[in-house]
PDB file of C-alpha atoms in Angstrom:
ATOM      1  CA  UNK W   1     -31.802   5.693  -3.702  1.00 31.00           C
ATOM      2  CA  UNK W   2     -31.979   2.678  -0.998  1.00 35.00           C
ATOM      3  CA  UNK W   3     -29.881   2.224   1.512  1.00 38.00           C
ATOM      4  CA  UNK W   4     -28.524  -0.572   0.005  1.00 46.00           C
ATOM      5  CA  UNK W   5     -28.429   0.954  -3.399  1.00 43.00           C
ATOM      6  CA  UNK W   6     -25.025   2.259  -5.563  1.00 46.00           C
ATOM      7  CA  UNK W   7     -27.050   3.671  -7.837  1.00 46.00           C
ATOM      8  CA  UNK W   8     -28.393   2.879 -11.446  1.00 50.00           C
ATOM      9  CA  UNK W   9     -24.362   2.216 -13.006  1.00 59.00           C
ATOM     10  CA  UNK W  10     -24.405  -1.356 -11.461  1.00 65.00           C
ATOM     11  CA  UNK W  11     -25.677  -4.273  -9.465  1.00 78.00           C
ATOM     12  CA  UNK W  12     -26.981  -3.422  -5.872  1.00 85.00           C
ATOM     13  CA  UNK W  13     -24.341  -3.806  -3.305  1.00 85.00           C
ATOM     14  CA  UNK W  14     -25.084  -3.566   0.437  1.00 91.00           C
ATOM     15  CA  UNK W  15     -22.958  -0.588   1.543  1.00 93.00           C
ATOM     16  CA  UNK W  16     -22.769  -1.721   4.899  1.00 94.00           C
ATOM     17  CA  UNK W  17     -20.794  -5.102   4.197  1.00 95.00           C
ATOM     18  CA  UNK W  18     -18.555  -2.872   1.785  1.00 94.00           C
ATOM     19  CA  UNK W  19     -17.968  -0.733   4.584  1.00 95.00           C
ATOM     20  CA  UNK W  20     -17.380  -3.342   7.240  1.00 96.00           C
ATOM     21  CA  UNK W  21     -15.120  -5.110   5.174  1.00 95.00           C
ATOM     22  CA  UNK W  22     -13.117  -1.697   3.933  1.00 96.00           C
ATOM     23  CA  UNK W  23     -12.310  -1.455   8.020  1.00 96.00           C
ATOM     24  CA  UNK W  24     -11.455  -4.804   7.884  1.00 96.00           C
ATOM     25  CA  UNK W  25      -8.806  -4.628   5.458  1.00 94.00           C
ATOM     26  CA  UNK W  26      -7.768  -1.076   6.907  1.00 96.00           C
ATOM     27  CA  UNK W  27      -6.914  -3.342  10.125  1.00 96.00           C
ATOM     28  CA  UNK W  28      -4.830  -5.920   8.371  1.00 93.00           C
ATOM     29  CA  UNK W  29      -3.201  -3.416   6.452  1.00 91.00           C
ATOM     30  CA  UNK W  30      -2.155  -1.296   9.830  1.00 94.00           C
ATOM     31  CA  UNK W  31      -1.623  -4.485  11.557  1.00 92.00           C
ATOM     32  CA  UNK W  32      -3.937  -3.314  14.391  1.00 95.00           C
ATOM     33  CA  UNK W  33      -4.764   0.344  14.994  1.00 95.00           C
ATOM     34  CA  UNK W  34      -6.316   2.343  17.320  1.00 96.00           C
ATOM     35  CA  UNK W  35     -10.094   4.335  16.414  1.00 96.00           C
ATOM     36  CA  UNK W  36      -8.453   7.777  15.510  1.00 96.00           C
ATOM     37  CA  UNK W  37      -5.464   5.248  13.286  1.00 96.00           C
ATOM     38  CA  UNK W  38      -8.321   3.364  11.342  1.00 96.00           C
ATOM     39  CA  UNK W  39     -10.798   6.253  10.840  1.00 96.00           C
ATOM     40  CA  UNK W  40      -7.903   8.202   9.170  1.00 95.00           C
ATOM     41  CA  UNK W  41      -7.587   5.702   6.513  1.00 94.00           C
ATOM     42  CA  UNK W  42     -11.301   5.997   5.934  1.00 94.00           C
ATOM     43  CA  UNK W  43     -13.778   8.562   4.483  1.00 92.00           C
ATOM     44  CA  UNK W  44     -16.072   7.859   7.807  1.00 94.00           C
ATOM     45  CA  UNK W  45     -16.641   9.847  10.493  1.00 95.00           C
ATOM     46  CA  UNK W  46     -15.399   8.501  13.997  1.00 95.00           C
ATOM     47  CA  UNK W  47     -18.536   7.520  15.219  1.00 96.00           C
ATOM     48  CA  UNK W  48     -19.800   5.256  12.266  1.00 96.00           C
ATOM     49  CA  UNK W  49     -16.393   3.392  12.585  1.00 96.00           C
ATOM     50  CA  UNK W  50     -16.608   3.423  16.526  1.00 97.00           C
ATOM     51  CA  UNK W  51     -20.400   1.464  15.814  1.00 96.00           C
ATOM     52  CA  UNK W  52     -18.613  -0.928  13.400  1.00 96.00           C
ATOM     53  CA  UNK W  53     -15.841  -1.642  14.802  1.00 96.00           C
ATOM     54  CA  UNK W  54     -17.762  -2.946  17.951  1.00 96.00           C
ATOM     55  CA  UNK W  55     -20.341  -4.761  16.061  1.00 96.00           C
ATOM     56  CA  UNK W  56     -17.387  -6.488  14.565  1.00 96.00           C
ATOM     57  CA  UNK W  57     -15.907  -6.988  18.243  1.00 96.00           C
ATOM     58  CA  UNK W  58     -19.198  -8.546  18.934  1.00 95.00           C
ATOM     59  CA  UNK W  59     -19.465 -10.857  15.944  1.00 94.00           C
ATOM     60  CA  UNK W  60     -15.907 -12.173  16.598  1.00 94.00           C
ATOM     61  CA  UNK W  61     -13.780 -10.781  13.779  1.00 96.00           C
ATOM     62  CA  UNK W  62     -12.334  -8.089  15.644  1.00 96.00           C
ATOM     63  CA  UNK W  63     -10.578  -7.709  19.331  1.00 96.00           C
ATOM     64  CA  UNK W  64     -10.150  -4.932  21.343  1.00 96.00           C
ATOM     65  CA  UNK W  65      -7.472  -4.836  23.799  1.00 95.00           C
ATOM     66  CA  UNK W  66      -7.489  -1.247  25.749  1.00 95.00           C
ATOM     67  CA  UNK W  67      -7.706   1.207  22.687  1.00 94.00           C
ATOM     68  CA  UNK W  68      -6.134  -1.133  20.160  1.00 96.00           C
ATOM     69  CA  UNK W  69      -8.047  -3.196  17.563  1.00 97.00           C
ATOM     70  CA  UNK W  70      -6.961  -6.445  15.569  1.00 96.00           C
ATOM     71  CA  UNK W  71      -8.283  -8.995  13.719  1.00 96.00           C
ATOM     72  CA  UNK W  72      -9.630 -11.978  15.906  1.00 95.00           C
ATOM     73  CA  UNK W  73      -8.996 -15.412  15.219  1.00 94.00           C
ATOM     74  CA  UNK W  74     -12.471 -16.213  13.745  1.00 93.00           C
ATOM     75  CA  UNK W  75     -10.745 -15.427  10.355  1.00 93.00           C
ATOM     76  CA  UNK W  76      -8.360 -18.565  11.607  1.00 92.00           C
ATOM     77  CA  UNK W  77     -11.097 -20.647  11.980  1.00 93.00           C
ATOM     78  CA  UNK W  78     -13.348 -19.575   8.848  1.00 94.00           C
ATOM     79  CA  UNK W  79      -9.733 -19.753   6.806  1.00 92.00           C
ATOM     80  CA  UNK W  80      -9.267 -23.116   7.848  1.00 92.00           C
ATOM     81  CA  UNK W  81     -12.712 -24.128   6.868  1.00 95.00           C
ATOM     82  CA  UNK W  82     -12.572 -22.803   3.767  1.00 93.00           C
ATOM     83  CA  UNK W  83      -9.053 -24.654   2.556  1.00 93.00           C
ATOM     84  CA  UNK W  84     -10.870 -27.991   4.200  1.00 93.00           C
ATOM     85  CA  UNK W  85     -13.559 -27.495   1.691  1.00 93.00           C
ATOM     86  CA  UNK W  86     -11.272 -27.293  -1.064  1.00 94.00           C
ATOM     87  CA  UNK W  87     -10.655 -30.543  -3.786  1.00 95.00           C
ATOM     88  CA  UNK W  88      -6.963 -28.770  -4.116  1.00 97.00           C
ATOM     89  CA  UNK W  89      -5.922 -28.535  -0.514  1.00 96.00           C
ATOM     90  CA  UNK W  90      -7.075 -32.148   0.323  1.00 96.00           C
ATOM     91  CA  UNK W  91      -5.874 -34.074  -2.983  1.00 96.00           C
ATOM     92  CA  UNK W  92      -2.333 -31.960  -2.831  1.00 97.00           C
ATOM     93  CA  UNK W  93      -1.269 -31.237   0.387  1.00 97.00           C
ATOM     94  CA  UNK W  94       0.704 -34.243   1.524  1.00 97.00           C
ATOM     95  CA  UNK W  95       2.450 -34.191  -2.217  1.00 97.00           C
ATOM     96  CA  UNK W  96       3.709 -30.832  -1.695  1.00 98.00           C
ATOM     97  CA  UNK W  97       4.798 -31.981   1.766  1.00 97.00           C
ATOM     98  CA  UNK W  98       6.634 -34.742   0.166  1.00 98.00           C
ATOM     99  CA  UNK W  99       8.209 -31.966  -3.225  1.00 98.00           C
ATOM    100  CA  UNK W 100       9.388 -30.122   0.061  1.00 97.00           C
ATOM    101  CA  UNK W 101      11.402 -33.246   1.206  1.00 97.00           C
ATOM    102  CA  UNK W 102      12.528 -34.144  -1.647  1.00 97.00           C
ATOM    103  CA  UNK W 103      14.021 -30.712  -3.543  1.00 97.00           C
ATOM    104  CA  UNK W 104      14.654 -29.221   0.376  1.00 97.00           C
ATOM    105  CA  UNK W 105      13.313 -26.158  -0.675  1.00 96.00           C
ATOM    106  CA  UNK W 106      10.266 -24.092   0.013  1.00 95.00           C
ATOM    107  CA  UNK W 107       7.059 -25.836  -1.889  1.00 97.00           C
ATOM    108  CA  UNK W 108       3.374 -24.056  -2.631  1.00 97.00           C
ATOM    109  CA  UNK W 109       0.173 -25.226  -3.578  1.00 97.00           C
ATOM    110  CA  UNK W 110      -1.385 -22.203  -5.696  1.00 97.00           C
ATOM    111  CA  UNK W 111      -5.262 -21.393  -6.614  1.00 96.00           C
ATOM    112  CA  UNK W 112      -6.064 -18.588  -8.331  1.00 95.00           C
ATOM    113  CA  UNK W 113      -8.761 -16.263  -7.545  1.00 94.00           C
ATOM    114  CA  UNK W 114      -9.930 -12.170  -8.615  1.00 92.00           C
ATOM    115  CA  UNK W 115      -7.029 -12.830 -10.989  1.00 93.00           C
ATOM    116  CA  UNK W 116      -4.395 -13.452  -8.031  1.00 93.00           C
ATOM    117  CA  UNK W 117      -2.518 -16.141  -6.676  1.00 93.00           C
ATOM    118  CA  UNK W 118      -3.402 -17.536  -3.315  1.00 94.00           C
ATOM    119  CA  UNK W 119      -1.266 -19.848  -1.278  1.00 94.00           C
ATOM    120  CA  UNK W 120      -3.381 -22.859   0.120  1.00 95.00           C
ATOM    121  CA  UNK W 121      -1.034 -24.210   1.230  1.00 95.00           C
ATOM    122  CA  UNK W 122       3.097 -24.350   1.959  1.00 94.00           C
ATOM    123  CA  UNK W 123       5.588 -26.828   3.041  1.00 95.00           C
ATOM    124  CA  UNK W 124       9.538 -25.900   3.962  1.00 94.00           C
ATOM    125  CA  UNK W 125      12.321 -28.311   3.049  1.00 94.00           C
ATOM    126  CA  UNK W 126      15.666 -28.586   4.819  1.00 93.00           C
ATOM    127  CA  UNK W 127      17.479 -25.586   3.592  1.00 90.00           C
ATOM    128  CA  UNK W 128      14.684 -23.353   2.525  1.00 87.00           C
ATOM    129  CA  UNK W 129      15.011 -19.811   2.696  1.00 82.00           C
ATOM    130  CA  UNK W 130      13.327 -16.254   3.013  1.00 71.00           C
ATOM    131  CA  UNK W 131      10.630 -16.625   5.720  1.00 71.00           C
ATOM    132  CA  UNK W 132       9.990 -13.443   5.680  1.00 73.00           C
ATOM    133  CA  UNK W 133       9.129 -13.254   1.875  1.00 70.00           C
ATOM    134  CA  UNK W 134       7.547 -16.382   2.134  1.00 65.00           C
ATOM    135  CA  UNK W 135       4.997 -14.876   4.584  1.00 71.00           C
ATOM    136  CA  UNK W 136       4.251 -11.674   2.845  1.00 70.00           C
ATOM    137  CA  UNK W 137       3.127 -14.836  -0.139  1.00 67.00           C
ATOM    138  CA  UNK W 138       0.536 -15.897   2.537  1.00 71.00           C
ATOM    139  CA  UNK W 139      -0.939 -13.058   3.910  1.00 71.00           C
ATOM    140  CA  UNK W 140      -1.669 -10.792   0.301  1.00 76.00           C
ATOM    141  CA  UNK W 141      -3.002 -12.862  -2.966  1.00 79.00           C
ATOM    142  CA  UNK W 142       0.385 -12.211  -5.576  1.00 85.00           C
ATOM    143  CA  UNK W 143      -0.265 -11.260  -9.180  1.00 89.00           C
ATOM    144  CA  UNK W 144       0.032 -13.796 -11.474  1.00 94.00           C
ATOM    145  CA  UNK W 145       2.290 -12.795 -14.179  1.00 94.00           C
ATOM    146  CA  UNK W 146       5.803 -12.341 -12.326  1.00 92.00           C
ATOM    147  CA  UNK W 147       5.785 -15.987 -10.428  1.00 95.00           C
ATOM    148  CA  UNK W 148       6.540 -19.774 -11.839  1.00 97.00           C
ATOM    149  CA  UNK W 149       3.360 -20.850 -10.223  1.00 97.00           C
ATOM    150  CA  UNK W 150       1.253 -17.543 -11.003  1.00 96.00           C
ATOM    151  CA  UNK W 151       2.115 -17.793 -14.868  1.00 97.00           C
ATOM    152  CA  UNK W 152       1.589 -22.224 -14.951  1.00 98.00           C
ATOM    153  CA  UNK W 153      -2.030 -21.084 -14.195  1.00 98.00           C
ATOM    154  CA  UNK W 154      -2.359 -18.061 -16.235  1.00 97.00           C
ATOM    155  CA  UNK W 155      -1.215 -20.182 -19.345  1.00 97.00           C
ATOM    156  CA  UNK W 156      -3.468 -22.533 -18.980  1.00 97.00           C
ATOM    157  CA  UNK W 157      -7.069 -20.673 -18.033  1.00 97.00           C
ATOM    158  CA  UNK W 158      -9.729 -20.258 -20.898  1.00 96.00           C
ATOM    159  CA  UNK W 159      -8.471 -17.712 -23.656  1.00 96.00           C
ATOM    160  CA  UNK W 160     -11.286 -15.284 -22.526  1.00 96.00           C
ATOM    161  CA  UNK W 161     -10.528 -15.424 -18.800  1.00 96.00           C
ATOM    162  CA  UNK W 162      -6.740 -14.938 -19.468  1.00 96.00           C
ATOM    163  CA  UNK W 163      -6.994 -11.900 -21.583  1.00 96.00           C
ATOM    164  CA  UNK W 164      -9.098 -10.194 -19.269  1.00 96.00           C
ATOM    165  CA  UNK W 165      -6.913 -10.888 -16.022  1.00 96.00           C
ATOM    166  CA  UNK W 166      -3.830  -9.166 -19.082  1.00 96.00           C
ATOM    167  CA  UNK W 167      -5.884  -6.805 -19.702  1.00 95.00           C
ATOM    168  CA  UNK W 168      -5.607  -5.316 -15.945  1.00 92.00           C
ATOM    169  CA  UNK W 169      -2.478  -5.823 -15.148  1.00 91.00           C
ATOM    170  CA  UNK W 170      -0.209  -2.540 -14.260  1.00 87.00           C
ATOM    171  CA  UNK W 171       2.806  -4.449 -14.732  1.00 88.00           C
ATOM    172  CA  UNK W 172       5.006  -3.019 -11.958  1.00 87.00           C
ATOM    173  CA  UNK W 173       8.369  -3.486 -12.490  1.00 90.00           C
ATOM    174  CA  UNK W 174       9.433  -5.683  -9.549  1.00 90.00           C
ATOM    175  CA  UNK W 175      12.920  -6.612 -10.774  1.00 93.00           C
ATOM    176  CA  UNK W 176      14.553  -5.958 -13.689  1.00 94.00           C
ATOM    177  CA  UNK W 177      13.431  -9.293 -14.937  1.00 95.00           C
ATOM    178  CA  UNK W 178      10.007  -8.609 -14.439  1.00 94.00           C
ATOM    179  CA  UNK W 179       7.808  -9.058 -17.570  1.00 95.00           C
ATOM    180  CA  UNK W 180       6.705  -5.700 -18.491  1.00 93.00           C
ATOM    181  CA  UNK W 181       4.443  -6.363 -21.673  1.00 93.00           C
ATOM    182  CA  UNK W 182       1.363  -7.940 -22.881  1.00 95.00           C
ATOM    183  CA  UNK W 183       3.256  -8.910 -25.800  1.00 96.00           C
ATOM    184  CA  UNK W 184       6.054 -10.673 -24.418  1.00 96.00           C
ATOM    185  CA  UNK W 185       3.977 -11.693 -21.416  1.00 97.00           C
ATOM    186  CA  UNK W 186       1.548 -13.960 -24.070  1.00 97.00           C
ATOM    187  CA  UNK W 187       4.646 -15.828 -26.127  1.00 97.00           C
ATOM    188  CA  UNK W 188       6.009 -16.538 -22.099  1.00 97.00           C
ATOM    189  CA  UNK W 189       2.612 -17.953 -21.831  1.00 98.00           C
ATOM    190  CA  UNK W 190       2.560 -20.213 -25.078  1.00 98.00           C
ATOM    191  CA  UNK W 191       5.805 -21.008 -24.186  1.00 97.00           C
ATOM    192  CA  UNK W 192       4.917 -22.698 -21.110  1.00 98.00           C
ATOM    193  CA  UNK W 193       2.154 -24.735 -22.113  1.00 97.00           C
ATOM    194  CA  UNK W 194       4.231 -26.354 -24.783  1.00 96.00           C
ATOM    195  CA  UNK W 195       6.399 -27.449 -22.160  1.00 96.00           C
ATOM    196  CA  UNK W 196       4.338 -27.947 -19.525  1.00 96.00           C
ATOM    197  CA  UNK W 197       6.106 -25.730 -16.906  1.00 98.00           C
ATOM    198  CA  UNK W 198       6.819 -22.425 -16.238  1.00 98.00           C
ATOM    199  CA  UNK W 199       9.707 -20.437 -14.680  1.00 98.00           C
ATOM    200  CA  UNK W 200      10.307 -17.849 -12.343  1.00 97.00           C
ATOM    201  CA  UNK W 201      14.406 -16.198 -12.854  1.00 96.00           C
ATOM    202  CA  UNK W 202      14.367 -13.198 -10.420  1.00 95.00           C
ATOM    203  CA  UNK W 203      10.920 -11.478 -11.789  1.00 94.00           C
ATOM    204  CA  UNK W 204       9.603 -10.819  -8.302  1.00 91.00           C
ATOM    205  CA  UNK W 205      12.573 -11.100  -6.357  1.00 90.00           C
ATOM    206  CA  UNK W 206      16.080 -10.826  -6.883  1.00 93.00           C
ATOM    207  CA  UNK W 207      18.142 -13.911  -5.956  1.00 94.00           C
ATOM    208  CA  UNK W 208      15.083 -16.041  -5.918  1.00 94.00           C
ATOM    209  CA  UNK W 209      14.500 -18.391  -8.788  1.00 96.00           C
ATOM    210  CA  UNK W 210      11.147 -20.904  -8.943  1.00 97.00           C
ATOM    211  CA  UNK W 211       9.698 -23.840 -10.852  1.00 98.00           C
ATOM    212  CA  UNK W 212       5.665 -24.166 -11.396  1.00 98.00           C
ATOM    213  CA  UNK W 213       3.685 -26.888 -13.153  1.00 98.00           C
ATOM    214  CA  UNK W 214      -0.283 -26.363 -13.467  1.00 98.00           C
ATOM    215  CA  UNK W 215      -2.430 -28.856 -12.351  1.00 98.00           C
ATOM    216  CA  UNK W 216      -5.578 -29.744 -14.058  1.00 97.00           C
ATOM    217  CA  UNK W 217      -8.748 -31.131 -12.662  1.00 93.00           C
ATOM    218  CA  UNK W 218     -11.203 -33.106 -13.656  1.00 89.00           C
ATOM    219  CA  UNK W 219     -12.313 -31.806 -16.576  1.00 89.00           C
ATOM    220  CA  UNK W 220      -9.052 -30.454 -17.738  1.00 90.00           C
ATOM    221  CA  UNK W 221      -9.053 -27.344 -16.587  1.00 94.00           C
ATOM    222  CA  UNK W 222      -6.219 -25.822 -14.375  1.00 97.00           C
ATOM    223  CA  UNK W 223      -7.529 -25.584 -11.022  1.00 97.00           C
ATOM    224  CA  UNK W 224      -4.141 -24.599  -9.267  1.00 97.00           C
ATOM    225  CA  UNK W 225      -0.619 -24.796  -9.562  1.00 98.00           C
ATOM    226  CA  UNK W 226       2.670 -26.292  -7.385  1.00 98.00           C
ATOM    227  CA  UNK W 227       6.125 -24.435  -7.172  1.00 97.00           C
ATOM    228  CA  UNK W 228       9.411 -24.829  -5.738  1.00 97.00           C
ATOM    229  CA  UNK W 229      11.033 -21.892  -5.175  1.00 95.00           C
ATOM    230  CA  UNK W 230      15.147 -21.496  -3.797  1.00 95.00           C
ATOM    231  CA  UNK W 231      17.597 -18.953  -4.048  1.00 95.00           C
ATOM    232  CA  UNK W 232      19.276 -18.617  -7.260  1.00 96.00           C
ATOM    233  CA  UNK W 233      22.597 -20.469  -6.081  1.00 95.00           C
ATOM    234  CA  UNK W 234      20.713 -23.557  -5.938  1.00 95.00           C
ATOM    235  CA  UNK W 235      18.507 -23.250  -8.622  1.00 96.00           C
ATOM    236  CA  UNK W 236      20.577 -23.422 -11.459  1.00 96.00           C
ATOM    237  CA  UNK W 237      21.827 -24.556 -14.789  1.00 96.00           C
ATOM    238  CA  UNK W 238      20.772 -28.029 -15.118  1.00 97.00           C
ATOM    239  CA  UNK W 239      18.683 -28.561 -11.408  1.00 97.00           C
ATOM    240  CA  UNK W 240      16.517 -25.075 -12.374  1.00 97.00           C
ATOM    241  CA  UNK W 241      16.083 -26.582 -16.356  1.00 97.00           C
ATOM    242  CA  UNK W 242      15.718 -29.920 -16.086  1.00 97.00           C
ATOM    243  CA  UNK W 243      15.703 -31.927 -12.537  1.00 97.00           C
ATOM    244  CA  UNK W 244      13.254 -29.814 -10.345  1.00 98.00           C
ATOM    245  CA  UNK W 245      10.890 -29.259 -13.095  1.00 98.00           C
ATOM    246  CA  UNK W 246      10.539 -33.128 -13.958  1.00 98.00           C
ATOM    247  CA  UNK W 247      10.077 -32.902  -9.934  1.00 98.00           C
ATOM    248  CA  UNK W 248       6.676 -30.326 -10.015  1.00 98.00           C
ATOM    249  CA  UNK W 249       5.603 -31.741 -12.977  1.00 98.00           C
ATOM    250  CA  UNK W 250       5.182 -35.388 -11.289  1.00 98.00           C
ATOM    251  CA  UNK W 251       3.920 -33.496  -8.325  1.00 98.00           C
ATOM    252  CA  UNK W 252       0.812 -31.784 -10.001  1.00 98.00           C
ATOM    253  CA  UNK W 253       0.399 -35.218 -11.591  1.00 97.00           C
ATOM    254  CA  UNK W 254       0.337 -37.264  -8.414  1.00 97.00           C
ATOM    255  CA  UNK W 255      -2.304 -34.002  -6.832  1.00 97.00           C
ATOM    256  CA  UNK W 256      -4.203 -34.541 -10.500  1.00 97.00           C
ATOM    257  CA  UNK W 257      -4.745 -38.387 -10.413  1.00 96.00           C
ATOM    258  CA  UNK W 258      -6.260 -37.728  -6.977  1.00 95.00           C
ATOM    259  CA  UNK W 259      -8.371 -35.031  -7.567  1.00 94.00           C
ATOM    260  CA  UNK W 260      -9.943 -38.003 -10.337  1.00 91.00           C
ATOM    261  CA  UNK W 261     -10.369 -40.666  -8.277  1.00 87.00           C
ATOM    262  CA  UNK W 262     -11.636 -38.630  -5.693  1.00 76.00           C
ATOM    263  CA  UNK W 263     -14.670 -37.992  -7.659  1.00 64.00           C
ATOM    264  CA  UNK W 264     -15.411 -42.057  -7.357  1.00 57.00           C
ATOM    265  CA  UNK W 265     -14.914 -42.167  -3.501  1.00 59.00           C
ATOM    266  CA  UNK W 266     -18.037 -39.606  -3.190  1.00 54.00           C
TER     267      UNK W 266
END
C-alpha cells in the first residue's frame, strides 16, 4: 500500500490531509489545547502531532502561544472568502438584514452542505434573544430535520438526495418535539412544500419557535433557506401561523429574484 493509499475498499485519500485536518477539528473542539491535550484525543503518537501541529503553525492555521495551540485567523480570512464567493450570501444578505428589522428577531440565511445546515450568514433584530445558542448555530453545521430553515431545504432537494440525507439521520431526541421518525419526518416534509414554509415549535430547543421559507435558484432548485427564529412568547398563534411566515416567504423571494437577474449582470 502507498502512502497515500486506504486500501482497495475505496477512493485514494491522502492520509496526511485527513490527519492534519482530524487535529484541526480536535483544536476547535477543545477550544485550544496544549500537545499532551490534543494528542490524547488522537490515535498519534506525540511526536507526529508535535511535526503537524508546527507545520500548521507555519502555514498559518494554527498559533502557538507558550504551550497552548489555537486556531489562527487564516480560517477568518479563507471563511470570508468563501461566503464572498457565494450567489446566496451576496443576493441575500442585505434582505435578511432588512427580515431582522422588520420581525426584531434573530434572522439566518441557510445553505446546506454534507447533509447539514450552515449559517452564511445572520442578522439580530431589536429584541432578539439567545446569543449563546445562536453562536453554537455558527460555529457547528445543524442537522436538518429538527429546524424551520433545515427542513424548508430538506423538502425541497431532489427525491434521491433527500432520502439519502433520511436515511442517516440518528434522530436524537433534542426536545420532546423533536421529530423522531422517517415516517412522520416525510408527511412534515410534503407538508411544507404544499405550503411553502416550514416550522420549527420547540424541536431543537425548548422555548424557541422559528419560521423558514426555501429559496430557489435559478433553475428551481433550493439553494438555501431564510428563518426567523424568537422565543415562543412572541412567536405565537396568529404572528408564528400567519404574519412572520408571509414575512420569510417574501424574503426568499426578494433573495430569489436577485439571484436571477444576477445571472444577466455577468
Amino acid at each position: 500500500m502507498t502512502a497515500g493509499s486506504t486500501g482497495n475498499d475505496g477512493p485514494r485519500r491522502i492520509k496526511s490531509v485527513q490527519t492534519a485536518t482530524d487535529i484541526i477539528n480536535v483544536i476547535k473542539q477543545q477550544q485550544g489545547g496544549t500537545l499532551a491535550e490534543i494528542t490524547a484525543d488522537l490515535e498519534l503518537t506525540k511526536a507526529t502531532v508535535h511535526t503537524y501541529l508546527q507545520t500548521l503553525v507555519d502555514c498559518g492555521f494554527v498559533t502557538r502561544d507558550g504551550d497552548q495551540y489555537r486556531l489562527g485567523f487564516q480560517f477568518v480570512t479563507i471563511g470570508e472568502h468563501v461566503r464572498n464567493e457565494t450567489d446566496l450570501y451576496m443576493a441575500g444578505h442585505n434582505e435578511v438584514d432588512e427580515l431582522a428589522e422588520r420581525t426584531g428577531e434573530y434572522t439566518h440565511l441557510i445553505a446546506e452542505e454534507r447533509g447539514r445546515e450552515v449559517v452564511l450568514y445572520e442578522s439580530r433584530g431589536e429584541f432578539a434573544v439567545a446569543m449563546d445558542y445562536h453562536l453554537r448555530m455558527r460555529e457547528t453545521p445543524q442537522h436538518l430535520h429538527d429546524t424551520a430553515a433545515g427542513k424548508a431545504i430538506l423538502a425541497h432537494l431532489p427525491a434521491t438526495r433527500r432520502d439519502e440525507i433520511i436515511a442517516d439521520l440518528e434522530f436524537e431526541r433534542q426536545t420532546a418535539n423533536t421529530i423522531t421518525d422517517a415516517a412522520e419526518l416525510r408527511e412534515t416534509l410534503a407538508d411544507i412544500r404544499d405550503r411553502g414554509y416550514a416550522l420549527n415549535d420547540e424541536e431543537e430547543i425548548r422555548g424557541m419557535r422559528a419560521v423558514g421559507a426555501p429559496v430557489l435558484g435559478p433553475t428551481e432548485t433550493v439553494v438555501g433557506s431564510v428563518s426567523v427564529t424568537g422565543p415562543t412568547s412572541r412567536l405565537q398563534g396568529e404572528r408564528f401561523h400567519s404574519a412572520v411566515p408571509k414575512q420569510v416567504i417574501e424574503t426568499a423571494n426578494l433573495i430569489e429574484v436577485a439571484l436571477e437577474t444576477a445571472q444577466f449582470d455577468r
